mmCIF file with all atom_site columns, N, CA and C in Angstrom:
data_model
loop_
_atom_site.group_PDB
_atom_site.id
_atom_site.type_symbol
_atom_site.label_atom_id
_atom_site.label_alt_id
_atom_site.label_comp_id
_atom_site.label_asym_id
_atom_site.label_entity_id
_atom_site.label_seq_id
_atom_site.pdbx_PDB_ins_code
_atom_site.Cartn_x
_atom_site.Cartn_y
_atom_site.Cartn_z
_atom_site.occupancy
_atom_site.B_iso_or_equiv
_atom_site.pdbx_formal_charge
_atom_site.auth_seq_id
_atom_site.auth_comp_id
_atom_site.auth_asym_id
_atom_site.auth_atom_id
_atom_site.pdbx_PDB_model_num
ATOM 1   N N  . UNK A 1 1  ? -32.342 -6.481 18.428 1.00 0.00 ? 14 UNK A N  1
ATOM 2   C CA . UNK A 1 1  ? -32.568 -5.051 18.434 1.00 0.00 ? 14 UNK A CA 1
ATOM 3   C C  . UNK A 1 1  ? -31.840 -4.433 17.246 1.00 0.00 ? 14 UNK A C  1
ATOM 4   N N  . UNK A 1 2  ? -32.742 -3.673 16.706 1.00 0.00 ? 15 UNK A N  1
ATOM 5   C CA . UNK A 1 2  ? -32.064 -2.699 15.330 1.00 0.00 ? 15 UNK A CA 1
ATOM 6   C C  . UNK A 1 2  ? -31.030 -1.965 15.597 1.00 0.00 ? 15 UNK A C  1
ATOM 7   N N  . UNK A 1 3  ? -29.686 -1.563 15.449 1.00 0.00 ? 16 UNK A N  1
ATOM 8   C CA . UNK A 1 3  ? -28.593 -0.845 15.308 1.00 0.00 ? 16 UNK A CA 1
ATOM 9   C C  . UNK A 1 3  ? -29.695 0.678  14.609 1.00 0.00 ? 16 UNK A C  1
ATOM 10  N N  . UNK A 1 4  ? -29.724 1.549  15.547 1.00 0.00 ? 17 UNK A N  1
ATOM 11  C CA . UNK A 1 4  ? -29.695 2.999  14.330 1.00 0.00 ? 17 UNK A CA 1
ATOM 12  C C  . UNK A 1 4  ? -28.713 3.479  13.443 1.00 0.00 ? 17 UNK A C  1
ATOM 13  N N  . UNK A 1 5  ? -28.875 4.145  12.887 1.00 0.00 ? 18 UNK A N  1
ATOM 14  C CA . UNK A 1 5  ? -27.681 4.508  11.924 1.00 0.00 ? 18 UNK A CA 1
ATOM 15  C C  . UNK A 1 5  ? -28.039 6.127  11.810 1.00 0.00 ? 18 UNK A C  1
ATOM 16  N N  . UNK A 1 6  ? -26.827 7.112  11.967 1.00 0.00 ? 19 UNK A N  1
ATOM 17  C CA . UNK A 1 6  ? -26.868 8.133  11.602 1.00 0.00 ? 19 UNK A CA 1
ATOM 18  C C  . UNK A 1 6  ? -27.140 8.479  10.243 1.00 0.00 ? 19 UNK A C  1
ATOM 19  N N  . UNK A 1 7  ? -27.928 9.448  9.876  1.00 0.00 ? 20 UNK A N  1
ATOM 20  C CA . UNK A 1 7  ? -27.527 9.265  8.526  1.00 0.00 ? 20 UNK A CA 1
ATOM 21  C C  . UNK A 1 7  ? -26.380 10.771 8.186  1.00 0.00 ? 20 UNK A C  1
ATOM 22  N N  . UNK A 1 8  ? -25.537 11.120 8.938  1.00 0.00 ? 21 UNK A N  1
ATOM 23  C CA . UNK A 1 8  ? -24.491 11.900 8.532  1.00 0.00 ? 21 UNK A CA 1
ATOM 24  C C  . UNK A 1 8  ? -23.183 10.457 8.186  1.00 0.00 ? 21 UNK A C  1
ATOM 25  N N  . UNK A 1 9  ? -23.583 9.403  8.654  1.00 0.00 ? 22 UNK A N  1
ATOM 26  C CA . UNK A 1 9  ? -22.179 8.350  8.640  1.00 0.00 ? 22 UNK A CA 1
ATOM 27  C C  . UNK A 1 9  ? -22.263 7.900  7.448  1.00 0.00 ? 22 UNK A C  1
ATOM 28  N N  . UNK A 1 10 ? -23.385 8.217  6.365  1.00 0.00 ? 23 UNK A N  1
ATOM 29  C CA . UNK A 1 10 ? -23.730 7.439  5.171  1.00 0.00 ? 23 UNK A CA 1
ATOM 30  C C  . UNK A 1 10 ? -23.063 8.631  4.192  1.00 0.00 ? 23 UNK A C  1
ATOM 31  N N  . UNK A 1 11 ? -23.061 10.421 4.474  1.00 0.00 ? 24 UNK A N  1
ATOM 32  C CA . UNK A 1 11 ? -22.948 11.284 4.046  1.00 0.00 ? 24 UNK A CA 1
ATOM 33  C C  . UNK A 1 11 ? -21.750 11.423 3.595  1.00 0.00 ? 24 UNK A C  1
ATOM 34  N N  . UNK A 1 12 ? -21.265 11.914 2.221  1.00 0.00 ? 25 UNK A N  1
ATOM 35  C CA . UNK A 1 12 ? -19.500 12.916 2.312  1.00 0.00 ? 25 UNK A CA 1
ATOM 36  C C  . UNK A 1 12 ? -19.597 13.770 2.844  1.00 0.00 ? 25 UNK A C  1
ATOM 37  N N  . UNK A 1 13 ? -18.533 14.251 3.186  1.00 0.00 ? 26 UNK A N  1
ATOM 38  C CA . UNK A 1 13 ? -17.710 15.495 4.073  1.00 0.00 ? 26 UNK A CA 1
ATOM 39  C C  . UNK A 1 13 ? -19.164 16.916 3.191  1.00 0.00 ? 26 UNK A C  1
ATOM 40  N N  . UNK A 1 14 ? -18.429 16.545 1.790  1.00 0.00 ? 27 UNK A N  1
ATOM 41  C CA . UNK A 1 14 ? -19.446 18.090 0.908  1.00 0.00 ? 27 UNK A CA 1
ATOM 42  C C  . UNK A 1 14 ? -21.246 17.874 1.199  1.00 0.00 ? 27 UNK A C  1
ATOM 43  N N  . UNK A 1 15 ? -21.340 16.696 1.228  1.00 0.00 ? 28 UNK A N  1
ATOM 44  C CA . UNK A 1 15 ? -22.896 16.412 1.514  1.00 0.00 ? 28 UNK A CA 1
ATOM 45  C C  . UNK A 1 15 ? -23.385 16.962 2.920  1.00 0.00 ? 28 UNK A C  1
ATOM 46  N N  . UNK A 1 16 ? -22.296 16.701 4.208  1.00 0.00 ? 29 UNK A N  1
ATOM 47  C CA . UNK A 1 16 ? -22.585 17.395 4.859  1.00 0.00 ? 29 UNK A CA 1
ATOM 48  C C  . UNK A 1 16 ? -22.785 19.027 4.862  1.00 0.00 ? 29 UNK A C  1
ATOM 49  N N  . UNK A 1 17 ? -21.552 19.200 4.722  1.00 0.00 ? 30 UNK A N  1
ATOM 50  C CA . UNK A 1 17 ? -21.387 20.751 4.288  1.00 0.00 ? 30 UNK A CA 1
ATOM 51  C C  . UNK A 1 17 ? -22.800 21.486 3.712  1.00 0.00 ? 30 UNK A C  1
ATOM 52  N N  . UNK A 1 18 ? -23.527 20.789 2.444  1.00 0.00 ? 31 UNK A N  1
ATOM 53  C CA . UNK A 1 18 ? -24.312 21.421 1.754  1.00 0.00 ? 31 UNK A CA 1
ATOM 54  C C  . UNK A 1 18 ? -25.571 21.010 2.711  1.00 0.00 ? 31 UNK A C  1
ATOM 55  N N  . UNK A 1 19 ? -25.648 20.192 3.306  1.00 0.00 ? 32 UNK A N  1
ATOM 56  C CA . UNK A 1 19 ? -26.914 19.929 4.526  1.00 0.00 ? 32 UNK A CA 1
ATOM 57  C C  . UNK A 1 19 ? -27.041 20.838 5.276  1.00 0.00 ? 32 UNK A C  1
ATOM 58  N N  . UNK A 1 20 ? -25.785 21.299 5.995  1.00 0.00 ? 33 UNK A N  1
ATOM 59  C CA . UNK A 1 20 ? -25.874 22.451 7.155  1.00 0.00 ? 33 UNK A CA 1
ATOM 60  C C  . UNK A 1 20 ? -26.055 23.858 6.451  1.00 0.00 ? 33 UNK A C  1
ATOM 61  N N  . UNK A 1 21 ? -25.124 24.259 5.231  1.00 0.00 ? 34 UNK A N  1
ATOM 62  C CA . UNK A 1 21 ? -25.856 25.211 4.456  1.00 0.00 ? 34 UNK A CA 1
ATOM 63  C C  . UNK A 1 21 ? -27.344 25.397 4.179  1.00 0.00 ? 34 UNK A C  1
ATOM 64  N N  . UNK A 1 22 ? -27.919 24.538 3.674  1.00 0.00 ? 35 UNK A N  1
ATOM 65  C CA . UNK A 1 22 ? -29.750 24.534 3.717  1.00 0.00 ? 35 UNK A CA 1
ATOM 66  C C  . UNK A 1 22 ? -30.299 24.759 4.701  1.00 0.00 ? 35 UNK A C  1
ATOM 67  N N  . UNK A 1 23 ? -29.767 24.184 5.622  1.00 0.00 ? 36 UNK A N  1
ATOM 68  C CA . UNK A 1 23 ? -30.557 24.153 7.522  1.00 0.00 ? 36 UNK A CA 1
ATOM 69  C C  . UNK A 1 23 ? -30.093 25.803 7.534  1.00 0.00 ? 36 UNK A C  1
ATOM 70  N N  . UNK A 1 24 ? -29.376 26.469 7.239  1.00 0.00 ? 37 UNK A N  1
ATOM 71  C CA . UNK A 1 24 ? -28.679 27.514 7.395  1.00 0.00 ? 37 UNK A CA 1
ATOM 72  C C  . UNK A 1 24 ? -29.837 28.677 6.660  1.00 0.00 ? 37 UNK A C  1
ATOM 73  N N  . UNK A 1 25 ? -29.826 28.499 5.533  1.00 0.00 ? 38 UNK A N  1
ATOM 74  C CA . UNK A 1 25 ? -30.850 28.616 4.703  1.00 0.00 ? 38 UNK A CA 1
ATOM 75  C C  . UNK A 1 25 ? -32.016 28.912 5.238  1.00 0.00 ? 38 UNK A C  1
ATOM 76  N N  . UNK A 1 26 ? -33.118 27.846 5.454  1.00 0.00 ? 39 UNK A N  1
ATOM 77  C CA . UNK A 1 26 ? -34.079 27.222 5.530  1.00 0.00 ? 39 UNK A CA 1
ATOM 78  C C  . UNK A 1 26 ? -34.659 27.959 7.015  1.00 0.00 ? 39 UNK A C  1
ATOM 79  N N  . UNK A 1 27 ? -33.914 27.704 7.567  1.00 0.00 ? 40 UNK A N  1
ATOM 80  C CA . UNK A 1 27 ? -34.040 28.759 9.148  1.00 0.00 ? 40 UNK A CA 1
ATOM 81  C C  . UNK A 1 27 ? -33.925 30.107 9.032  1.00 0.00 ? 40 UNK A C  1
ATOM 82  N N  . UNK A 1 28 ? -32.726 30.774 8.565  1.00 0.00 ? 41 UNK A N  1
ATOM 83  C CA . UNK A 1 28 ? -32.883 32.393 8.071  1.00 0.00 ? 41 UNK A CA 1
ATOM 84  C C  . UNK A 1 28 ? -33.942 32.679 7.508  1.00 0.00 ? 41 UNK A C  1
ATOM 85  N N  . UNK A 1 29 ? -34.575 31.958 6.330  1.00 0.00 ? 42 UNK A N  1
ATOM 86  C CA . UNK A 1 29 ? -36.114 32.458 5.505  1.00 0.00 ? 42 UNK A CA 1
ATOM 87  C C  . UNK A 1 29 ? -36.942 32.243 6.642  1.00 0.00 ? 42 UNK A C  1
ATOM 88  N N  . UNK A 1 30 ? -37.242 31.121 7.806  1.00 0.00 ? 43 UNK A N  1
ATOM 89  C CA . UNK A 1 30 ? -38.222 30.972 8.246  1.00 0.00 ? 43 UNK A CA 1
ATOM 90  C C  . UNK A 1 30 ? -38.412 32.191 9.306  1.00 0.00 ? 43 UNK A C  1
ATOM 91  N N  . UNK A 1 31 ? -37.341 32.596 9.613  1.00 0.00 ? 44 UNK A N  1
ATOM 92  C CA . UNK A 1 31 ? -37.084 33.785 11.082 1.00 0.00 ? 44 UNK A CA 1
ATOM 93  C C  . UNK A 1 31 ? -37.326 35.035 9.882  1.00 0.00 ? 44 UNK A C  1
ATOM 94  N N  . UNK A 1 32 ? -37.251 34.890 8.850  1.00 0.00 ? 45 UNK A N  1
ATOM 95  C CA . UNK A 1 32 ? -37.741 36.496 7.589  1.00 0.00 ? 45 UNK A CA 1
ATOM 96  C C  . UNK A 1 32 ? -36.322 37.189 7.780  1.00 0.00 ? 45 UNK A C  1
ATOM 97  N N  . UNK A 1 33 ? -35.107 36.740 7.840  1.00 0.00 ? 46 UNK A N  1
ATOM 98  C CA . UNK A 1 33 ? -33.749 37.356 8.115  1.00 0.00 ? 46 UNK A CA 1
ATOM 99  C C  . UNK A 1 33 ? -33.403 37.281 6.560  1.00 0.00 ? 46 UNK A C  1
ATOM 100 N N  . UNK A 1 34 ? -32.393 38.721 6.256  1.00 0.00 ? 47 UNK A N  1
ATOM 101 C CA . UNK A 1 34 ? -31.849 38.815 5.454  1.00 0.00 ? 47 UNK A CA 1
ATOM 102 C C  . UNK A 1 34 ? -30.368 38.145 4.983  1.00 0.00 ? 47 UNK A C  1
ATOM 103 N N  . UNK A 1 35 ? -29.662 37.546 4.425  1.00 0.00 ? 48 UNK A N  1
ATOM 104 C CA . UNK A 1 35 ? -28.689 37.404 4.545  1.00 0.00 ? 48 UNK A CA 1
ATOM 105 C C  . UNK A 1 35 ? -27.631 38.502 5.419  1.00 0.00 ? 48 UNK A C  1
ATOM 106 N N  . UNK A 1 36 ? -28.071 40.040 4.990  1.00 0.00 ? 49 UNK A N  1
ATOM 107 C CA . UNK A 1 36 ? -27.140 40.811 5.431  1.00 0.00 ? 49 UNK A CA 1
ATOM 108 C C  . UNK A 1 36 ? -27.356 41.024 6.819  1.00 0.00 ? 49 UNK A C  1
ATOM 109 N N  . UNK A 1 37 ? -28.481 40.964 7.674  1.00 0.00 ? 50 UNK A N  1
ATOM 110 C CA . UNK A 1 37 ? -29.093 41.251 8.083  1.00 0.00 ? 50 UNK A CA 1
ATOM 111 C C  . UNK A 1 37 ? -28.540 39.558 9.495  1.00 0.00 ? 50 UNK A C  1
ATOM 112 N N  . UNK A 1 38 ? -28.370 38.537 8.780  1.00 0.00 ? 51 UNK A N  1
ATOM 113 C CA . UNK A 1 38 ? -27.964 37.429 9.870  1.00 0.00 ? 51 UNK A CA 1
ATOM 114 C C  . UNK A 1 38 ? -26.506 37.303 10.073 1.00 0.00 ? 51 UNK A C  1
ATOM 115 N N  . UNK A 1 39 ? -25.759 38.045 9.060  1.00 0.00 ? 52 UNK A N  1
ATOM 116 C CA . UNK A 1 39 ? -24.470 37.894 9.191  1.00 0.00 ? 52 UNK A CA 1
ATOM 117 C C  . UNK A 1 39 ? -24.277 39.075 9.987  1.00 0.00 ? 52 UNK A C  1
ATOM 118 N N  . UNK A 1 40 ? -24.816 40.370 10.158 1.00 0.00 ? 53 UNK A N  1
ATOM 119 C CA . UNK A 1 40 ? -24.375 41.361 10.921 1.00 0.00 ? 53 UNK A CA 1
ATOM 120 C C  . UNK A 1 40 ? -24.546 40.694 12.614 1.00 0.00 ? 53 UNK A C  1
ATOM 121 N N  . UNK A 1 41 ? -26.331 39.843 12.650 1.00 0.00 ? 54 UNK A N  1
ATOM 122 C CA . UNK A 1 41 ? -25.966 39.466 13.983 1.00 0.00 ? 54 UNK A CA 1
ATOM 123 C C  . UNK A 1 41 ? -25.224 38.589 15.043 1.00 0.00 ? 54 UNK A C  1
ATOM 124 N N  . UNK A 1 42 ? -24.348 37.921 13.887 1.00 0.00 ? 55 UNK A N  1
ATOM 125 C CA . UNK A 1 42 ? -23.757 36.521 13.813 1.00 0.00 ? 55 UNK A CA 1
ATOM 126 C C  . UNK A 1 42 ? -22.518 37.065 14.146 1.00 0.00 ? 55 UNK A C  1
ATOM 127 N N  . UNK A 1 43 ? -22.259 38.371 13.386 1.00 0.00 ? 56 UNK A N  1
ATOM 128 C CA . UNK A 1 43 ? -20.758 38.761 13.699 1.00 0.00 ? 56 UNK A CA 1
ATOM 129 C C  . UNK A 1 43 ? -19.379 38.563 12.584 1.00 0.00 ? 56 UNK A C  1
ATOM 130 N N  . UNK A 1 44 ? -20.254 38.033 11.353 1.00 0.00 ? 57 UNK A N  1
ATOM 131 C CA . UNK A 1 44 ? -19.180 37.734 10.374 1.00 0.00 ? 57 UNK A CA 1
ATOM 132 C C  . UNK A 1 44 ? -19.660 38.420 8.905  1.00 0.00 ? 57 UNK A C  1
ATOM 133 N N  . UNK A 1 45 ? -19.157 38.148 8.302  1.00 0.00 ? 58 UNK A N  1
ATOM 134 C CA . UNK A 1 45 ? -19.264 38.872 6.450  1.00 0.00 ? 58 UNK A CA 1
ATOM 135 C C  . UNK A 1 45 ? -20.232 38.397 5.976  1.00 0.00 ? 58 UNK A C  1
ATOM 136 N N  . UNK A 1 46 ? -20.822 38.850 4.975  1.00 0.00 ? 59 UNK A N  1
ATOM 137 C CA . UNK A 1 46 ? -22.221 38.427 4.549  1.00 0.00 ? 59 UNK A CA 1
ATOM 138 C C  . UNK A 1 46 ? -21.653 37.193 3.480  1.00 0.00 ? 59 UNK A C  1
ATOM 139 N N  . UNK A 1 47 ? -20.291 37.614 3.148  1.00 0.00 ? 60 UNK A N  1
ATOM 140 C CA . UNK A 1 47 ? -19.952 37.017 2.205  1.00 0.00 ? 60 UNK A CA 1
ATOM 141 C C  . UNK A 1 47 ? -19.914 35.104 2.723  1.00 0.00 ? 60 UNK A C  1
ATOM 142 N N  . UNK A 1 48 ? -19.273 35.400 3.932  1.00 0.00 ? 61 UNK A N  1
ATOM 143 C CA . UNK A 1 48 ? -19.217 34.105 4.315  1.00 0.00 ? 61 UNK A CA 1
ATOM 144 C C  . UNK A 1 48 ? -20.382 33.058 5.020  1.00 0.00 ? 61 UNK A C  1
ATOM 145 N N  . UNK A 1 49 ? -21.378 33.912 4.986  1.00 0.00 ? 62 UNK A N  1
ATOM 146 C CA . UNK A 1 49 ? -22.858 32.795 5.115  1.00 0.00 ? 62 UNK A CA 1
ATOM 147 C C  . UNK A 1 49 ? -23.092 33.072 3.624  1.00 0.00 ? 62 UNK A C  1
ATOM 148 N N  . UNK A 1 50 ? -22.664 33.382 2.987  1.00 0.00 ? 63 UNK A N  1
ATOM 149 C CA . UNK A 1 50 ? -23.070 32.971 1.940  1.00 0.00 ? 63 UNK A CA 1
ATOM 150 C C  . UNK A 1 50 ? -22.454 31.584 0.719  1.00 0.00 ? 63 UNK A C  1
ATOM 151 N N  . UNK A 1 51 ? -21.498 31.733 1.497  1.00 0.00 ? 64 UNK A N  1
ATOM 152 C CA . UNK A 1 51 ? -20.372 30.646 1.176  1.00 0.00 ? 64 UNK A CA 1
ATOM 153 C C  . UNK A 1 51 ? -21.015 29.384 1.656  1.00 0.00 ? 64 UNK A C  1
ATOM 154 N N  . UNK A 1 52 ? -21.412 29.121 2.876  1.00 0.00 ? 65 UNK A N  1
ATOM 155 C CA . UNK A 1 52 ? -21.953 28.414 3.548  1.00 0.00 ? 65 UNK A CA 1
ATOM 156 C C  . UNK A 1 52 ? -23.585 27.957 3.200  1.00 0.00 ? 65 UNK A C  1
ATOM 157 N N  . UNK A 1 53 ? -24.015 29.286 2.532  1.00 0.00 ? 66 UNK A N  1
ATOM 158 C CA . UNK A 1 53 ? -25.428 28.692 2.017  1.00 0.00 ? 66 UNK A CA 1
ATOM 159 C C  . UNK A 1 53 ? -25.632 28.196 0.677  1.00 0.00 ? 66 UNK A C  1
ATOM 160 N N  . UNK A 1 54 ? -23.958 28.263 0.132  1.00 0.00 ? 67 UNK A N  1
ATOM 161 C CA . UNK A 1 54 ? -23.838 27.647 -1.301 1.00 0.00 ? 67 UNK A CA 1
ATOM 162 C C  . UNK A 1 54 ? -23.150 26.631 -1.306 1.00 0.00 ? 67 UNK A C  1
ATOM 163 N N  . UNK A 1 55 ? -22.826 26.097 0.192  1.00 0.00 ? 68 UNK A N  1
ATOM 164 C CA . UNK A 1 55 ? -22.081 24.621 0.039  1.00 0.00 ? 68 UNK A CA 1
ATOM 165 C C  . UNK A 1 55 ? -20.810 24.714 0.060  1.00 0.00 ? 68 UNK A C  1
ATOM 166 N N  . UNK A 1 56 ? -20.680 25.868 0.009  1.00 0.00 ? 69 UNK A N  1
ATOM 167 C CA . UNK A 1 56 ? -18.763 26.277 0.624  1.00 0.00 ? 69 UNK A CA 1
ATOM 168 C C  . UNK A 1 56 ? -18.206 25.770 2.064  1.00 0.00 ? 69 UNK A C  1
ATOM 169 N N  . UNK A 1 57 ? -17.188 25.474 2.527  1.00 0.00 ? 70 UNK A N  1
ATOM 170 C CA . UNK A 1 57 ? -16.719 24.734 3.549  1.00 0.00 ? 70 UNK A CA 1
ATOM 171 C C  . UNK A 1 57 ? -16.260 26.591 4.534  1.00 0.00 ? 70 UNK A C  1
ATOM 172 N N  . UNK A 1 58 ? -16.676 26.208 6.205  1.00 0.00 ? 71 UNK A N  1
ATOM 173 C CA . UNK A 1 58 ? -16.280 27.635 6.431  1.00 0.00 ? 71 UNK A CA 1
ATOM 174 C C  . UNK A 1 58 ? -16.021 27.379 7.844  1.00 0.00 ? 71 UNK A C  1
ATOM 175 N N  . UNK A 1 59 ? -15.443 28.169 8.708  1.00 0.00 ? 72 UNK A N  1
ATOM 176 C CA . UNK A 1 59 ? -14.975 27.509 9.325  1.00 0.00 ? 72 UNK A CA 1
ATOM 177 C C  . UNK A 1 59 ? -16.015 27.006 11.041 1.00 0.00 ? 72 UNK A C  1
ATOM 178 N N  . UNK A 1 60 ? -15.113 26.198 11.995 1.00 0.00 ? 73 UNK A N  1
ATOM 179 C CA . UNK A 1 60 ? -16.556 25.955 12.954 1.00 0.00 ? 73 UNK A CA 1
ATOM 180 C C  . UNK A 1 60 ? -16.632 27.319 13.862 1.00 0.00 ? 73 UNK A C  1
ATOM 181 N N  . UNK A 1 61 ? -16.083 27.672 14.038 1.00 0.00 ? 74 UNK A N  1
ATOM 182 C CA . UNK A 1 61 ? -16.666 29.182 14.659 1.00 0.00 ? 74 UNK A CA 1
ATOM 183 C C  . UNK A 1 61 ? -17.259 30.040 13.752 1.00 0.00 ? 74 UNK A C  1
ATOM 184 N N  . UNK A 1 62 ? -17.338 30.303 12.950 1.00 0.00 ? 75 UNK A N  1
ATOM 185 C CA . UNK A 1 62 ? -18.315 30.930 12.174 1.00 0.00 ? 75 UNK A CA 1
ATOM 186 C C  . UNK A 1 62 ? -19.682 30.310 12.006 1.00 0.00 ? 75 UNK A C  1
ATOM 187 N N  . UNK A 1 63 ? -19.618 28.694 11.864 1.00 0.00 ? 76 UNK A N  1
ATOM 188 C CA . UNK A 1 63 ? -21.318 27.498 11.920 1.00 0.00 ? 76 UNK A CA 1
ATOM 189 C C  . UNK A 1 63 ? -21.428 28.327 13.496 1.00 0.00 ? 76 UNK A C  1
ATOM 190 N N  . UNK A 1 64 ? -20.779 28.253 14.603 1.00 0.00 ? 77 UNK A N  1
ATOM 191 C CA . UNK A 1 64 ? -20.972 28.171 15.651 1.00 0.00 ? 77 UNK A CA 1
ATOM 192 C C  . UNK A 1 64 ? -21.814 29.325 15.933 1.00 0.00 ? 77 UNK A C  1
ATOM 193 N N  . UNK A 1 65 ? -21.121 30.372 15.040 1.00 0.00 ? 78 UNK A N  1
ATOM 194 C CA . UNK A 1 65 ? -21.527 32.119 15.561 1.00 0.00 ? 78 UNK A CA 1
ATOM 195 C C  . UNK A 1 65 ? -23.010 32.157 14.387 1.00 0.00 ? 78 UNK A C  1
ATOM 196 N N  . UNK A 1 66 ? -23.405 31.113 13.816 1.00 0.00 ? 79 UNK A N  1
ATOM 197 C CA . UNK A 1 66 ? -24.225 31.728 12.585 1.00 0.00 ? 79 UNK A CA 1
ATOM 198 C C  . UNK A 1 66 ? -25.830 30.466 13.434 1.00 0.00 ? 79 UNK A C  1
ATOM 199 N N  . UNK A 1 67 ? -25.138 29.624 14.152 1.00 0.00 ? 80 UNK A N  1
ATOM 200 C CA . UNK A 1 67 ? -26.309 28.441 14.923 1.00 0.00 ? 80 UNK A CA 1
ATOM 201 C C  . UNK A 1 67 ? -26.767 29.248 16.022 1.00 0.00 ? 80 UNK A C  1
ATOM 202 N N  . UNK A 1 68 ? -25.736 30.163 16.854 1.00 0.00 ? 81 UNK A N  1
ATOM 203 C CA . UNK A 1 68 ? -26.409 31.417 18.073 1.00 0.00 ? 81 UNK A CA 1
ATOM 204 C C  . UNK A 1 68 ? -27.024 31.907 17.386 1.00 0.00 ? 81 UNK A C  1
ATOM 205 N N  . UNK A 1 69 ? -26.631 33.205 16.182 1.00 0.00 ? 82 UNK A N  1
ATOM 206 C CA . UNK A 1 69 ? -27.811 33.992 16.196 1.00 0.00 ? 82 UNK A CA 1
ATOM 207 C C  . UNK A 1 69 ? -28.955 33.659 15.390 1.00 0.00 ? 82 UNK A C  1
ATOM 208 N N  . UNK A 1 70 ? -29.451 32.257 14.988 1.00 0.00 ? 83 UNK A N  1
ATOM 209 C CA . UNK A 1 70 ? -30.353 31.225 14.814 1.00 0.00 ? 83 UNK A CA 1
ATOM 210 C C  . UNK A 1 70 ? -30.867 30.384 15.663 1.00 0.00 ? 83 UNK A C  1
ATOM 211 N N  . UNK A 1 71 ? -30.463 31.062 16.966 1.00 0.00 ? 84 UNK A N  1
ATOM 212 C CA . UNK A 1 71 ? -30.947 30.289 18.073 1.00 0.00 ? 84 UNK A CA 1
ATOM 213 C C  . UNK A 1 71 ? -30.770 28.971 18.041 1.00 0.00 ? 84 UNK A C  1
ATOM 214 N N  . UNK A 1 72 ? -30.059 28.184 17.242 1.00 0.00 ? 85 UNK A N  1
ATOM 215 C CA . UNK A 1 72 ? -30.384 26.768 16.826 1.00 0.00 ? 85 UNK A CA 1
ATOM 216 C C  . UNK A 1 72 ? -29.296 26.035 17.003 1.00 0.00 ? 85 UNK A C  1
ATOM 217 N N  . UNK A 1 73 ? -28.281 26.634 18.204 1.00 0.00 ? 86 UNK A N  1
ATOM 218 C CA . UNK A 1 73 ? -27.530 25.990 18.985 1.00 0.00 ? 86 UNK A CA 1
ATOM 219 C C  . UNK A 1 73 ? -27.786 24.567 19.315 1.00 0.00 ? 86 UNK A C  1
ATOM 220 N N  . UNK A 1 74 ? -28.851 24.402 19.995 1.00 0.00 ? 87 UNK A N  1
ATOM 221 C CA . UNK A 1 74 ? -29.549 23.065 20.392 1.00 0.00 ? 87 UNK A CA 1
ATOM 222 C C  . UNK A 1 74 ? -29.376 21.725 19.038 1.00 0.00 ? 87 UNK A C  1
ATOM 223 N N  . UNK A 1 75 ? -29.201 22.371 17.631 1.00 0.00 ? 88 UNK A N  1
ATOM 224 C CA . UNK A 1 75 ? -28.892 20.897 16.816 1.00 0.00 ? 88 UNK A CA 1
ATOM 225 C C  . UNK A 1 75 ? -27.551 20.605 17.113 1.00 0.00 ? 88 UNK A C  1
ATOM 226 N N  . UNK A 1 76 ? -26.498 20.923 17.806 1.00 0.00 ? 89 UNK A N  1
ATOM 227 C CA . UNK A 1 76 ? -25.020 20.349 18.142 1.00 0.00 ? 89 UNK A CA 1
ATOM 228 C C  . UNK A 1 76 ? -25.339 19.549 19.527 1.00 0.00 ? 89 UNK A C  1
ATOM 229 N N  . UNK A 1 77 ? -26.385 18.988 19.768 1.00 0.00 ? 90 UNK A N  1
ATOM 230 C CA . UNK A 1 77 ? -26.574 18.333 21.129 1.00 0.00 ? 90 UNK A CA 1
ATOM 231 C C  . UNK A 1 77 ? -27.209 17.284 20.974 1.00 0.00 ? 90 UNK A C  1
ATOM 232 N N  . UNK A 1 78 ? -28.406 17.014 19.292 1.00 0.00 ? 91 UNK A N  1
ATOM 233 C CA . UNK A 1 78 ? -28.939 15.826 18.788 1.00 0.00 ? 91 UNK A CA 1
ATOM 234 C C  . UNK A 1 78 ? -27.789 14.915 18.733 1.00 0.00 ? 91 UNK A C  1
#
């Protein structure tokens, strides 16, 4: 039987980082959200999803508060 392999275990720390930024990304354009506009419902600075959508490191309650109001809680359970 094949072993799966994550592929975050193959990833650096920044590779991750810049993965969840895109997903971050990639989901705000698809919902038509503004940057200013997801950080107000998220509860944090615009500045800091933006940090996050440029591959900046930020902290996990802020991923946490920015995956609720992206509804997209459910990828911390894959």
């Amino acid at each position: 039987m094949m072993k799966k392999t994550n592929i975050f275990t193959q990833m650096t720390d920044q590779a991750i980082v810049q993965f969840l930024g895109n997903f971050i990304r990639k989901t705000r354009l698809k919902q038509n959200k503004t940057q200013t506009t997801l950080a107000k419902e998220a509860g944090i600075n615009r500045s800091t999803l933006s940090q996050i959508e440029n591959g900046e490191p930020i902290t996990l309650i802020s991923l946490i508060q920015l995956l609720r109001a992206l509804d997209s809680l459910a990828v911390l359970s894959k």
